[in-house]
Amino acid sequence: MSLTSIICAAALLTAGQIGPKNMPESIEPVTAPFPMPELSRPQFRADTALVEMNSGGLSTASIQTAIDSMGRRGGGTVVIPAGVWTTGRITLKSNVELHLSDGAELRFSGYINDYLPAVFTRDEGVEVYSLGACIYADGQENIALTGRGKITGPTTDCEIFTRNEGMMIDGVEKKPLAERVFDDKAGRACFCPRRSRR
C-alpha cells in the first residue's frame, strides 16, 4: 500500500462519524464572492405532532394538514411515523420541521394530479409554473427536513416521466412568466418535480 493510499484511508470518515448526530455545534463561516448572511441552525418551538398516515392510499392530505396546522400555531415539528407511505407534493411552511422517523419511507407518487396546482419552479434555470418539487417551499423561512427516514422519488416509468419525455425548455424564457405554465392541461406538457425553492 502506498503512502498516499494510507493517508487517504486515514482521512476517510466511517459511518459512525457522519450524519446529523455528528454535525458540529457551530457552522463555519462561508467565504463567498458575494454578500452572504451568517448561517445558523434552524430552531423550532417545542410543539410536536405525529401524523396519522393513510395506509391504504395517499397520505398527502394528512401530512399537509399537520404542516399547515403547525405553521398556524407558530411552528414546531411534524413527525412522519415508521412505515412506507405514498404521497404527492408536500409544501413546507415557515418555522416547521418535517421529521422522518427511523423506518419511515415517503414514496412520492408518479401521477401528475398529485402535484397540482402548478407552482413556481425552475427547469434548467428557467422560471416556470409546473409540478414543483416533491418537497416544496416558496418564500418560507426557518424550515428543515430531518430524521433517519427515507425519501423515494417517482419511478422513471410513471405518468410524470412519460409526459415529460423529450421535453425541451428552449425558447420558453422568451414568454412572460405568467404564460410559462406546464401542468399537462390543455395540451401543455409538464416538467418533472425538481428541487425548487425561492
Coordinates of N, CA, C and O in Angstrom, one line a residue:
M1 N 0.8 -1.2 0.0 CA 0.0 0.0 0.0 C 0.9 1.2 0.0 O 1.8 1.3 0.8
S2 N 0.6 2.2 -0.9 CA 1.4 3.4 -1.0 C 1.1 4.3 0.2 O 0.1 4.2 0.9
L3 N 2.0 5.3 0.4 CA 1.9 6.3 1.5 C 0.6 7.1 1.2 O -0.2 7.4 2.1
T4 N 0.4 7.4 -0.1 CA -0.8 8.2 -0.4 C -2.1 7.5 -0.1 O -3.0 8.0 0.5
S5 N -2.1 6.1 -0.3 CA -3.3 5.3 0.0 C -3.5 5.3 1.5 O -4.7 5.3 2.0
I6 N -2.4 5.2 2.3 CA -2.6 5.1 3.7 C -3.1 6.4 4.2 O -4.0 6.5 5.1
I7 N -2.6 7.6 3.7 CA -3.1 8.9 4.2 C -4.6 9.1 3.8 O -5.4 9.5 4.6
C8 N -5.0 8.7 2.6 CA -6.3 8.8 2.1 C -7.3 7.9 3.0 O -8.4 8.4 3.4
A9 N -6.9 6.7 3.3 CA -7.7 5.8 4.1 C -7.9 6.4 5.5 O -8.9 6.3 6.0
A10 N -6.8 7.0 6.0 CA -6.9 7.5 7.4 C -7.8 8.8 7.4 O -8.4 9.1 8.4
A11 N -7.9 9.5 6.3 CA -8.7 10.7 6.2 C -10.2 10.4 6.0 O -11.0 11.3 6.2
L12 N -10.6 9.2 5.5 CA -12.0 8.9 5.3 C -12.7 8.7 6.6 O -12.2 8.2 7.6
L13 N -14.0 9.2 6.6 CA -14.8 9.1 7.8 C -15.5 7.7 7.7 O -15.9 7.2 6.7
T14 N -15.8 7.2 8.9 CA -16.6 6.0 9.0 C -18.1 6.3 9.1 O -18.4 7.5 9.4
A15 N -19.0 5.4 9.0 CA -20.4 5.6 9.1 C -20.8 6.2 10.4 O -21.7 7.0 10.5
G16 N -20.1 5.9 11.5 CA -20.4 6.4 12.8 C -19.9 7.8 13.0 O -20.2 8.5 14.0
Q17 N -19.1 8.3 12.0 CA -18.6 9.7 12.1 C -19.3 10.7 11.3 O -19.0 11.9 11.3
I18 N -20.3 10.3 10.6 CA -21.1 11.2 9.7 C -22.6 11.2 10.1 O -23.0 10.4 11.0
G19 N -23.3 12.1 9.5 CA -24.8 12.2 9.8 C -25.1 13.3 10.8 O -24.2 14.0 11.3
P20 N -26.4 13.5 11.0 CA -26.9 14.7 11.8 C -26.3 14.7 13.2 O -26.0 15.8 13.7
K21 N -26.2 13.5 13.8 CA -25.7 13.5 15.2 C -24.3 13.9 15.4 O -23.8 14.3 16.5
N22 N -23.5 13.9 14.3 CA -22.1 14.3 14.3 C -21.8 15.7 13.8 O -20.6 16.0 13.7
M23 N -22.8 16.4 13.5 CA -22.6 17.8 13.0 C -22.0 18.7 14.1 O -22.5 18.5 15.3
P24 N -21.1 19.5 13.8 CA -20.6 20.4 14.8 C -21.6 21.4 15.3 O -22.6 21.7 14.6
E25 N -21.4 21.9 16.6 CA -22.4 22.9 17.1 C -22.4 24.2 16.4 O -23.4 24.8 16.2
S26 N -21.2 24.6 15.9 CA -21.1 25.9 15.2 C -21.0 25.6 13.7 O -20.4 24.6 13.3
I27 N -21.5 26.5 12.9 CA -21.3 26.4 11.5 C -20.2 27.3 11.0 O -20.2 28.5 11.4
E28 N -19.3 26.8 10.3 CA -18.1 27.5 9.8 C -18.6 28.7 8.9 O -19.5 28.5 8.1
P29 N -18.0 29.8 9.0 CA -18.4 30.9 8.1 C -18.1 30.6 6.7 O -17.2 29.9 6.4
V30 N -18.9 31.1 5.8 CA -18.7 30.9 4.3 C -18.1 32.1 3.7 O -18.5 33.2 3.9
T31 N -17.0 31.9 3.0 CA -16.3 32.9 2.3 C -16.8 32.8 0.8 O -16.6 31.8 0.1
A32 N -17.5 33.9 0.4 CA -18.1 33.9 -1.0 C -17.8 35.2 -1.7 O -17.6 36.2 -1.0
P33 N -17.8 35.2 -3.0 CA -17.5 36.5 -3.7 C -18.8 37.4 -3.8 O -18.8 38.3 -4.6
F34 N -19.8 37.1 -2.9 CA -21.0 37.9 -2.9 C -21.4 38.0 -1.5 O -21.0 37.2 -0.6
P35 N -22.3 39.0 -1.1 CA -22.8 39.1 0.3 C -23.5 37.8 0.7 O -24.3 37.2 0.0
M36 N -23.1 37.3 1.9 CA -23.6 36.0 2.4 C -24.0 36.2 3.8 O -23.1 36.6 4.6
P37 N -25.2 35.9 4.2 CA -25.6 36.0 5.6 C -24.9 34.9 6.4 O -24.6 33.9 5.9
E38 N -24.7 35.2 7.7 CA -24.2 34.2 8.6 C -25.2 33.0 8.7 O -26.3 33.3 9.0
L39 N -24.7 31.8 8.6 CA -25.6 30.7 8.6 C -25.8 30.3 10.1 O -24.9 30.4 10.9
S40 N -27.0 29.8 10.4 CA -27.3 29.3 11.8 C -28.3 28.2 11.7 O -29.0 28.0 10.7
R41 N -28.3 27.3 12.7 CA -29.2 26.2 12.7 C -30.6 26.7 12.9 O -30.8 27.5 13.7
P42 N -31.6 26.1 12.2 CA -33.0 26.4 12.5 C -33.3 26.0 13.9 O -32.9 25.0 14.4
Q43 N -34.2 26.8 14.5 CA -34.7 26.5 15.9 C -36.2 26.4 15.8 O -36.8 27.2 15.1
F44 N -36.8 25.4 16.4 CA -38.2 25.2 16.4 C -38.9 25.2 17.8 O -38.2 24.8 18.7
R45 N -40.1 25.6 17.8 CA -40.9 25.6 19.1 C -41.0 24.1 19.5 O -41.0 23.2 18.7
A46 N -41.1 23.9 20.8 CA -41.2 22.6 21.4 C -42.7 22.1 21.3 O -43.4 21.9 22.3
D47 N -43.2 22.0 20.1 CA -44.5 21.5 19.8 C -44.4 20.4 18.7 O -43.7 20.7 17.7
T48 N -44.9 19.3 19.0 CA -44.7 18.1 18.1 C -46.1 17.5 17.7 O -47.0 17.4 18.6
A49 N -46.3 17.2 16.5 CA -47.5 16.5 16.0 C -47.1 15.3 15.2 O -46.3 15.3 14.3
L50 N -47.6 14.1 15.6 CA -47.4 12.9 14.9 C -48.5 12.7 13.9 O -49.7 12.8 14.2
V51 N -48.1 12.6 12.6 CA -49.1 12.5 11.5 C -49.8 11.1 11.5 O -49.1 10.1 11.6
E52 N -51.1 11.1 11.4 CA -51.9 9.9 11.3 C -51.9 9.6 9.8 O -52.7 10.2 9.1
M53 N -51.1 8.6 9.4 CA -50.9 8.4 8.0 C -52.0 7.5 7.4 O -52.7 6.8 8.2
N54 N -52.2 7.5 6.1 CA -53.2 6.7 5.4 C -52.5 5.5 4.8 O -51.8 5.6 3.9
S55 N -52.8 4.3 5.4 CA -52.1 3.1 5.0 C -52.7 2.5 3.7 O -52.0 1.7 3.0
G56 N -53.8 3.0 3.3 CA -54.5 2.4 2.1 C -54.4 3.3 0.9 O -54.9 2.9 -0.2
G57 N -53.8 4.4 0.9 CA -53.7 5.3 -0.2 C -52.8 6.5 0.0 O -51.8 6.3 0.8
L58 N -53.0 7.6 -0.6 CA -52.2 8.8 -0.4 C -52.3 9.4 1.0 O -53.4 9.5 1.5
S59 N -51.1 9.7 1.6 CA -51.1 10.4 2.9 C -50.9 11.9 2.7 O -50.7 12.6 3.7
T60 N -50.9 12.4 1.5 CA -50.6 13.8 1.3 C -51.5 14.7 2.1 O -50.9 15.7 2.8
A61 N -52.8 14.5 2.1 CA -53.7 15.4 2.9 C -53.3 15.4 4.4 O -53.3 16.5 5.0
S62 N -53.1 14.2 4.9 CA -52.7 14.1 6.4 C -51.5 14.9 6.7 O -51.4 15.6 7.7
I63 N -50.4 14.7 5.9 CA -49.2 15.4 6.1 C -49.3 16.9 5.9 O -48.9 17.7 6.8
Q64 N -50.0 17.3 4.9 CA -50.1 18.8 4.6 C -51.0 19.4 5.7 O -50.6 20.5 6.1
T65 N -52.0 18.8 6.1 CA -52.9 19.3 7.2 C -52.0 19.5 8.5 O -52.2 20.6 9.1
A66 N -51.2 18.6 8.8 CA -50.4 18.7 10.0 C -49.4 19.8 9.9 O -49.2 20.6 10.8
I67 N -48.7 20.0 8.7 CA -47.8 21.0 8.5 C -48.5 22.4 8.5 O -48.0 23.3 9.2
D68 N -49.6 22.5 7.9 CA -50.3 23.8 7.9 C -50.8 24.2 9.3 O -50.7 25.3 9.7
S69 N -51.3 23.2 10.0 CA -51.8 23.5 11.4 C -50.6 23.9 12.3 O -50.7 24.8 13.0
M70 N -49.5 23.2 12.1 CA -48.3 23.5 12.9 C -47.8 24.9 12.6 O -47.4 25.7 13.5
G71 N -47.8 25.3 11.3 CA -47.4 26.6 10.9 C -48.3 27.7 11.5 O -47.8 28.7 11.9
R72 N -49.6 27.5 11.5 CA -50.6 28.4 12.1 C -50.4 28.6 13.6 O -50.6 29.7 14.1
R73 N -49.9 27.6 14.3 CA -49.6 27.6 15.7 C -48.3 28.3 16.0 O -47.9 28.4 17.2
G74 N -47.5 28.7 15.0 CA -46.3 29.3 15.3 C -45.1 28.4 15.1 O -43.9 28.8 15.3
G75 N -45.3 27.2 14.6 CA -44.2 26.3 14.3 C -44.0 25.2 15.3 O -44.5 25.2 16.4
G76 N -43.1 24.2 14.9 CA -42.8 23.1 15.7 C -42.4 21.9 14.7 O -42.0 22.2 13.6
T77 N -42.5 20.7 15.2 CA -42.1 19.6 14.5 C -43.3 18.6 14.1 O -44.1 18.3 14.9
V78 N -43.3 18.3 12.8 CA -44.3 17.3 12.3 C -43.6 16.0 12.1 O -42.6 16.0 11.3
V79 N -44.0 15.0 12.7 CA -43.3 13.7 12.6 C -44.0 12.7 11.8 O -45.2 12.4 11.9
I80 N -43.3 12.1 10.8 CA -43.8 11.0 10.0 C -43.4 9.7 10.7 O -42.2 9.5 10.9
P81 N -44.4 8.9 11.1 CA -44.0 7.6 11.8 C -43.4 6.6 10.9 O -43.4 6.7 9.6
A82 N -42.8 5.6 11.5 CA -42.2 4.4 10.7 C -43.3 3.8 9.9 O -44.5 3.7 10.3
G83 N -42.9 3.3 8.7 CA -43.8 2.7 7.8 C -43.5 3.2 6.4 O -42.8 4.2 6.2
V84 N -44.1 2.6 5.4 CA -44.0 3.0 4.0 C -45.3 3.7 3.6 O -46.3 3.2 3.6
W85 N -45.1 5.0 3.2 CA -46.3 5.9 2.9 C -46.2 6.5 1.5 O -45.1 7.0 1.1
T86 N -47.3 6.5 0.8 CA -47.3 7.2 -0.5 C -47.8 8.6 -0.4 O -48.8 8.8 0.4
T87 N -47.2 9.5 -1.1 CA -47.7 10.9 -1.0 C -47.4 11.6 -2.3 O -46.7 11.2 -3.2
G88 N -48.1 12.7 -2.5 CA -47.9 13.7 -3.5 C -47.0 14.8 -3.0 O -46.4 14.6 -1.9
R89 N -47.0 15.9 -3.7 CA -46.2 17.1 -3.2 C -46.5 17.5 -1.8 O -47.7 17.6 -1.4
I90 N -45.5 17.8 -1.0 CA -45.6 18.3 0.3 C -45.1 19.7 0.3 O -43.9 19.9 -0.2
T91 N -45.8 20.6 0.9 CA -45.3 22.0 0.9 C -45.0 22.4 2.3 O -45.9 22.4 3.2
L92 N -43.7 22.8 2.5 CA -43.3 23.2 3.9 C -43.7 24.6 4.2 O -43.9 25.4 3.3
K93 N -43.9 24.9 5.4 CA -44.3 26.2 5.9 C -43.3 26.8 6.9 O -42.6 26.0 7.6
S94 N -43.2 28.1 7.0 CA -42.2 28.7 7.9 C -42.3 28.1 9.3 O -43.4 27.9 9.9
N95 N -41.1 28.0 9.9 CA -40.9 27.5 11.3 C -41.4 26.1 11.6 O -41.7 25.7 12.7
V96 N -41.5 25.3 10.5 CA -41.9 23.9 10.7 C -40.8 23.0 10.2 O -40.2 23.1 9.2
E97 N -40.5 22.0 11.1 CA -39.5 20.9 10.8 C -40.3 19.7 10.5 O -41.2 19.3 11.2
L98 N -40.0 19.1 9.3 CA -40.6 17.8 8.9 C -39.6 16.7 9.3 O -38.5 16.7 8.7
H99 N -40.0 15.8 10.2 CA -39.1 14.8 10.7 C -39.5 13.4 10.3 O -40.7 13.0 10.6
L100 N -38.6 12.7 9.6 CA -38.9 11.3 9.2 C -38.3 10.4 10.2 O -37.1 10.3 10.4
S101 N -39.2 9.7 10.9 CA -38.7 8.8 12.0 C -37.9 7.6 11.4 O -38.0 7.3 10.2
D102 N -37.1 7.0 12.2 CA -36.3 5.9 11.8 C -37.3 4.8 11.3 O -38.3 4.5 12.0
G103 N -37.1 4.3 10.1 CA -38.0 3.3 9.5 C -39.2 3.9 8.7 O -40.0 3.2 8.1
A104 N -39.2 5.2 8.6 CA -40.3 5.9 7.8 C -39.7 6.0 6.3 O -38.6 6.3 6.1
E105 N -40.6 5.8 5.4 CA -40.3 6.0 4.0 C -41.4 6.7 3.3 O -42.5 6.2 3.3
L106 N -41.1 7.9 2.7 CA -42.1 8.6 1.9 C -41.8 8.2 0.4 O -40.7 8.5 -0.1
R107 N -42.8 7.6 -0.2 CA -42.7 7.2 -1.6 C -43.6 8.2 -2.4 O -44.8 8.3 -2.2
F108 N -42.9 9.0 -3.3 CA -43.7 10.0 -4.0 C -44.3 9.4 -5.2 O -43.7 8.7 -6.0
S109 N -45.6 9.8 -5.4 CA -46.4 9.3 -6.5 C -45.9 9.7 -7.8 O -45.2 10.7 -7.9
G110 N -46.2 9.0 -8.8 CA -45.8 9.3 -10.2 C -46.9 9.9 -11.0 O -46.8 10.0 -12.2
Y111 N -48.0 10.3 -10.4 CA -49.2 10.9 -11.1 C -49.2 12.4 -11.0 O -49.0 13.0 -9.9
I112 N -49.4 13.0 -12.1 CA -49.4 14.5 -12.3 C -50.4 15.2 -11.3 O -50.0 16.2 -10.7
N113 N -51.6 14.7 -11.2 CA -52.6 15.3 -10.3 C -52.2 15.4 -8.9 O -52.7 16.3 -8.2
D114 N -51.2 14.6 -8.5 CA -50.8 14.6 -7.1 C -49.8 15.8 -6.8 O -49.3 15.9 -5.7
Y115 N -49.5 16.5 -7.9 CA -48.5 17.7 -7.7 C -49.2 19.0 -8.2 O -48.5 20.0 -8.4
L116 N -50.5 19.0 -8.5 CA -51.2 20.2 -8.9 C -51.8 20.8 -7.7 O -52.1 20.2 -6.7
P117 N -52.1 22.1 -7.8 CA -51.9 23.0 -8.9 C -50.4 23.3 -9.2 O -49.6 23.1 -8.3
A118 N -50.2 23.8 -10.4 CA -48.8 24.2 -10.8 C -48.3 25.3 -9.8 O -49.0 26.1 -9.4
V119 N -47.0 25.2 -9.5 CA -46.4 26.2 -8.6 C -45.1 26.7 -9.3 O -44.6 26.2 -10.3
F120 N -44.6 27.8 -8.8 CA -43.4 28.4 -9.3 C -42.2 27.4 -9.1 O -42.1 26.9 -8.0
T121 N -41.5 27.2 -10.1 CA -40.3 26.3 -10.1 C -39.3 26.8 -11.2 O -39.5 27.7 -11.9
R122 N -38.3 26.0 -11.3 CA -37.3 26.3 -12.4 C -36.9 25.0 -13.0 O -36.9 23.9 -12.4
D123 N -36.7 25.0 -14.3 CA -36.2 23.9 -15.1 C -35.0 24.4 -15.9 O -35.2 25.3 -16.7
E124 N -33.9 23.8 -15.7 CA -32.6 24.2 -16.4 C -32.4 25.7 -16.3 O -32.0 26.4 -17.2
G125 N -32.7 26.2 -15.1 CA -32.5 27.6 -14.8 C -33.6 28.6 -15.3 O -33.5 29.8 -15.0
V126 N -34.6 28.1 -15.9 CA -35.7 28.9 -16.5 C -36.9 28.8 -15.5 O -37.4 27.7 -15.2
E127 N -37.4 30.0 -15.1 CA -38.5 30.1 -14.2 C -39.8 29.7 -15.0 O -40.1 30.2 -16.1
V128 N -40.6 28.8 -14.4 CA -41.8 28.3 -15.0 C -42.8 28.0 -13.9 O -42.5 28.0 -12.7
Y129 N -44.1 27.7 -14.2 CA -45.0 27.1 -13.3 C -45.3 25.7 -13.8 O -45.6 25.4 -14.9
S130 N -45.0 24.8 -12.9 CA -45.1 23.3 -13.2 C -45.4 22.5 -11.9 O -45.9 23.1 -11.0
L131 N -44.9 21.3 -11.9 CA -45.2 20.4 -10.8 C -44.5 20.8 -9.5 O -44.8 20.3 -8.4
G132 N -43.4 21.6 -9.6 CA -42.7 21.9 -8.4 C -41.8 20.7 -7.9 O -41.5 19.8 -8.7
A133 N -41.4 20.7 -6.7 CA -40.6 19.7 -6.1 C -41.5 18.7 -5.3 O -42.6 19.0 -4.9
C134 N -40.9 17.5 -5.0 CA -41.6 16.6 -4.2 C -41.9 17.2 -2.8 O -43.0 17.2 -2.3
I135 N -40.8 17.8 -2.3 CA -41.0 18.6 -1.0 C -40.7 20.0 -1.4 O -39.5 20.3 -1.8
Y136 N -41.6 20.9 -1.3 CA -41.6 22.2 -1.9 C -41.7 23.3 -0.9 O -42.4 23.1 0.2
A137 N -41.0 24.4 -1.1 CA -41.2 25.6 -0.3 C -41.0 26.8 -1.2 O -40.2 26.8 -2.0
D138 N -41.8 27.9 -0.9 CA -41.7 29.1 -1.7 C -41.9 30.3 -0.7 O -42.9 30.4 -0.1
G139 N -40.8 31.1 -0.5 CA -40.9 32.2 0.4 C -41.0 31.9 1.8 O -41.5 32.7 2.6
Q140 N -40.6 30.7 2.2 CA -40.7 30.2 3.6 C -39.4 30.4 4.3 O -38.3 30.4 3.7
E141 N -39.4 30.5 5.6 CA -38.2 30.7 6.4 C -38.1 29.7 7.5 O -39.2 29.2 8.0
N142 N -36.9 29.4 8.0 CA -36.7 28.5 9.2 C -37.4 27.2 9.0 O -38.4 26.8 9.7
I143 N -37.1 26.4 8.0 CA -37.7 25.1 7.7 C -36.6 24.1 7.7 O -35.4 24.4 7.5
A144 N -37.0 22.8 7.9 CA -36.0 21.7 8.0 C -36.6 20.4 7.6 O -37.8 20.2 7.9
L145 N -35.9 19.5 7.0 CA -36.2 18.1 6.8 C -35.2 17.3 7.5 O -34.0 17.4 7.2
T146 N -35.6 16.6 8.5 CA -34.7 15.9 9.4 C -35.1 14.4 9.6 O -36.2 14.0 9.1
G147 N -34.3 13.6 10.2 CA -34.6 12.3 10.6 C -33.8 11.2 9.8 O -33.1 11.6 8.8
R148 N -34.0 10.0 10.2 CA -33.3 8.9 9.6 C -34.1 8.1 8.6 O -33.8 7.1 8.1
G149 N -35.3 8.7 8.3 CA -36.2 8.0 7.3 C -35.7 8.2 5.9 O -34.6 8.7 5.6
K150 N -36.4 7.6 4.9 CA -36.0 7.6 3.5 C -37.0 8.3 2.7 O -38.2 8.2 2.9
I151 N -36.5 8.9 1.6 CA -37.4 9.6 0.6 C -37.2 8.9 -0.7 O -36.0 8.8 -1.2
T152 N -38.2 8.5 -1.4 CA -38.1 7.8 -2.7 C -38.9 8.6 -3.7 O -40.1 8.8 -3.5
G153 N -38.3 9.0 -4.8 CA -39.0 9.8 -5.8 C -39.8 8.9 -6.7 O -39.7 7.6 -6.7
P154 N -40.5 9.5 -7.7 CA -41.3 8.7 -8.6 C -40.4 7.8 -9.5 O -39.3 8.2 -9.8
T155 N -40.9 6.7 -10.0 CA -40.2 5.8 -10.8 C -40.1 6.4 -12.2 O -41.0 7.2 -12.6
T156 N -39.1 6.0 -13.0 CA -39.0 6.6 -14.4 C -40.0 6.1 -15.4 O -40.0 6.6 -16.5
D157 N -40.8 5.1 -15.0 CA -41.9 4.7 -15.9 C -43.3 5.2 -15.5 O -44.3 4.7 -16.0
C158 N -43.3 6.2 -14.7 CA -44.6 6.7 -14.2 C -45.1 7.8 -15.2 O -44.5 8.2 -16.2
E159 N -46.4 8.2 -15.0 CA -47.0 9.2 -15.8 C -46.2 10.5 -16.0 O -46.1 11.0 -17.1
I160 N -45.7 11.0 -14.9 CA -44.9 12.2 -15.0 C -43.8 12.1 -16.0 O -43.6 13.0 -16.8
F161 N -43.0 11.1 -15.9 CA -41.9 10.9 -16.8 C -42.3 10.7 -18.2 O -41.7 11.2 -19.1
T162 N -43.3 9.9 -18.4 CA -43.8 9.7 -19.8 C -44.3 10.9 -20.5 O -44.1 11.1 -21.7
R163 N -44.9 11.8 -19.7 CA -45.4 13.1 -20.3 C -44.3 14.1 -20.4 O -44.5 15.1 -21.1
N164 N -43.2 13.9 -19.7 CA -42.1 14.8 -19.8 C -41.1 14.4 -20.8 O -40.2 15.2 -21.2
E165 N -41.2 13.2 -21.3 CA -40.1 12.6 -22.2 C -39.9 13.5 -23.4 O -40.8 13.9 -24.1
G166 N -38.6 13.9 -23.6 CA -38.2 14.6 -24.8 C -38.6 16.1 -24.7 O -38.4 16.8 -25.7
M167 N -39.1 16.6 -23.6 CA -39.5 18.0 -23.5 C -38.3 18.9 -23.5 O -37.3 18.6 -22.8
M168 N -38.4 20.0 -24.2 CA -37.2 20.9 -24.3 C -37.7 22.3 -23.7 O -38.8 22.7 -23.9
I169 N -36.7 22.9 -23.1 CA -37.0 24.2 -22.4 C -36.7 25.4 -23.4 O -37.0 26.5 -23.1
D170 N -36.0 25.1 -24.5 CA -35.5 26.1 -25.4 C -36.6 27.0 -25.8 O -37.7 26.6 -26.3
G171 N -36.4 28.3 -25.7 CA -37.4 29.4 -26.2 C -38.4 29.7 -25.2 O -39.1 30.7 -25.3
V172 N -38.6 28.9 -24.1 CA -39.6 29.2 -23.1 C -39.4 30.5 -22.4 O -40.3 31.3 -22.1
E173 N -38.1 30.8 -22.2 CA -37.8 32.0 -21.4 C -38.2 33.3 -22.1 O -38.2 34.4 -21.5
K174 N -38.5 33.2 -23.4 CA -39.0 34.4 -24.2 C -40.4 34.8 -23.9 O -40.8 35.9 -24.2
K175 N -41.2 33.9 -23.3 CA -42.6 34.2 -22.9 C -42.6 34.8 -21.6 O -41.7 34.6 -20.7
P176 N -43.7 35.7 -21.3 CA -43.8 36.2 -19.9 C -44.0 35.0 -19.0 O -44.6 34.0 -19.3
L177 N -43.5 35.2 -17.7 CA -43.6 34.1 -16.7 C -45.0 33.6 -16.6 O -45.2 32.4 -16.4
A178 N -46.0 34.5 -16.6 CA -47.4 34.0 -16.4 C -47.9 33.1 -17.4 O -48.8 32.3 -17.2
E179 N -47.2 33.1 -18.6 CA -47.6 32.2 -19.7 C -46.8 30.9 -19.7 O -47.0 30.0 -20.5
R180 N -45.8 30.8 -18.8 CA -45.0 29.6 -18.8 C -45.6 28.5 -17.8 O -45.0 28.2 -16.8
V181 N -46.8 28.1 -18.2 CA -47.5 27.1 -17.3 C -47.4 25.7 -18.0 O -47.9 25.6 -19.1
F182 N -46.8 24.8 -17.3 CA -46.7 23.4 -17.8 C -47.3 22.5 -16.7 O -46.6 22.0 -15.8
D183 N -48.6 22.2 -16.9 CA -49.3 21.4 -15.9 C -50.1 20.2 -16.5 O -51.0 19.7 -15.9
D184 N -49.7 19.9 -17.8 CA -50.3 18.8 -18.5 C -51.8 19.0 -18.8 O -52.5 18.1 -19.1
K185 N -52.2 20.3 -18.8 CA -53.6 20.6 -19.2 C -53.7 21.3 -20.5 O -52.7 22.0 -20.9
A186 N -54.7 21.2 -21.2 CA -55.0 21.9 -22.5 C -53.8 21.7 -23.4 O -53.3 22.6 -24.1
G187 N -53.3 20.5 -23.5 CA -52.2 20.2 -24.4 C -50.8 20.6 -24.0 O -49.9 20.4 -24.7
R188 N -50.7 21.2 -22.8 CA -49.4 21.6 -22.3 C -48.7 20.4 -21.7 O -49.3 19.5 -21.0
A189 N -47.4 20.3 -21.8 CA -46.6 19.3 -21.2 C -46.4 19.6 -19.7 O -47.0 20.6 -19.2
C190 N -45.6 18.9 -19.0 CA -45.2 19.2 -17.6 C -43.7 18.9 -17.4 O -43.1 18.1 -18.2
F191 N -43.1 19.5 -16.4 CA -41.8 19.2 -16.1 C -41.8 18.3 -14.8 O -42.6 18.4 -14.0
C192 N -40.8 17.5 -14.8 CA -40.7 16.6 -13.6 C -40.4 17.4 -12.3 O -39.9 18.5 -12.4
P193 N -40.8 16.9 -11.2 CA -40.6 17.6 -9.9 C -39.1 17.9 -9.8 O -38.3 17.0 -10.1
R194 N -38.8 19.0 -9.3 CA -37.4 19.5 -9.2 C -37.2 20.0 -7.7 O -38.1 20.2 -7.0
R195 N -35.9 20.2 -7.4 CA -35.6 20.9 -6.2 C -36.0 22.3 -6.5 O -35.6 22.9 -7.5
S196 N -36.9 22.9 -5.7 CA -37.5 24.2 -6.1 C -37.7 25.0 -4.8 O -38.6 24.7 -4.0
R197 N -37.0 26.1 -4.7 CA -37.2 27.0 -3.6 C -36.8 28.4 -4.0 O -35.7 28.5 -4.6
R198 N -37.5 29.4 -3.7 CA -37.0 30.7 -4.0 C -37.2 31.6 -2.8 O -38.0 31.3 -1.9

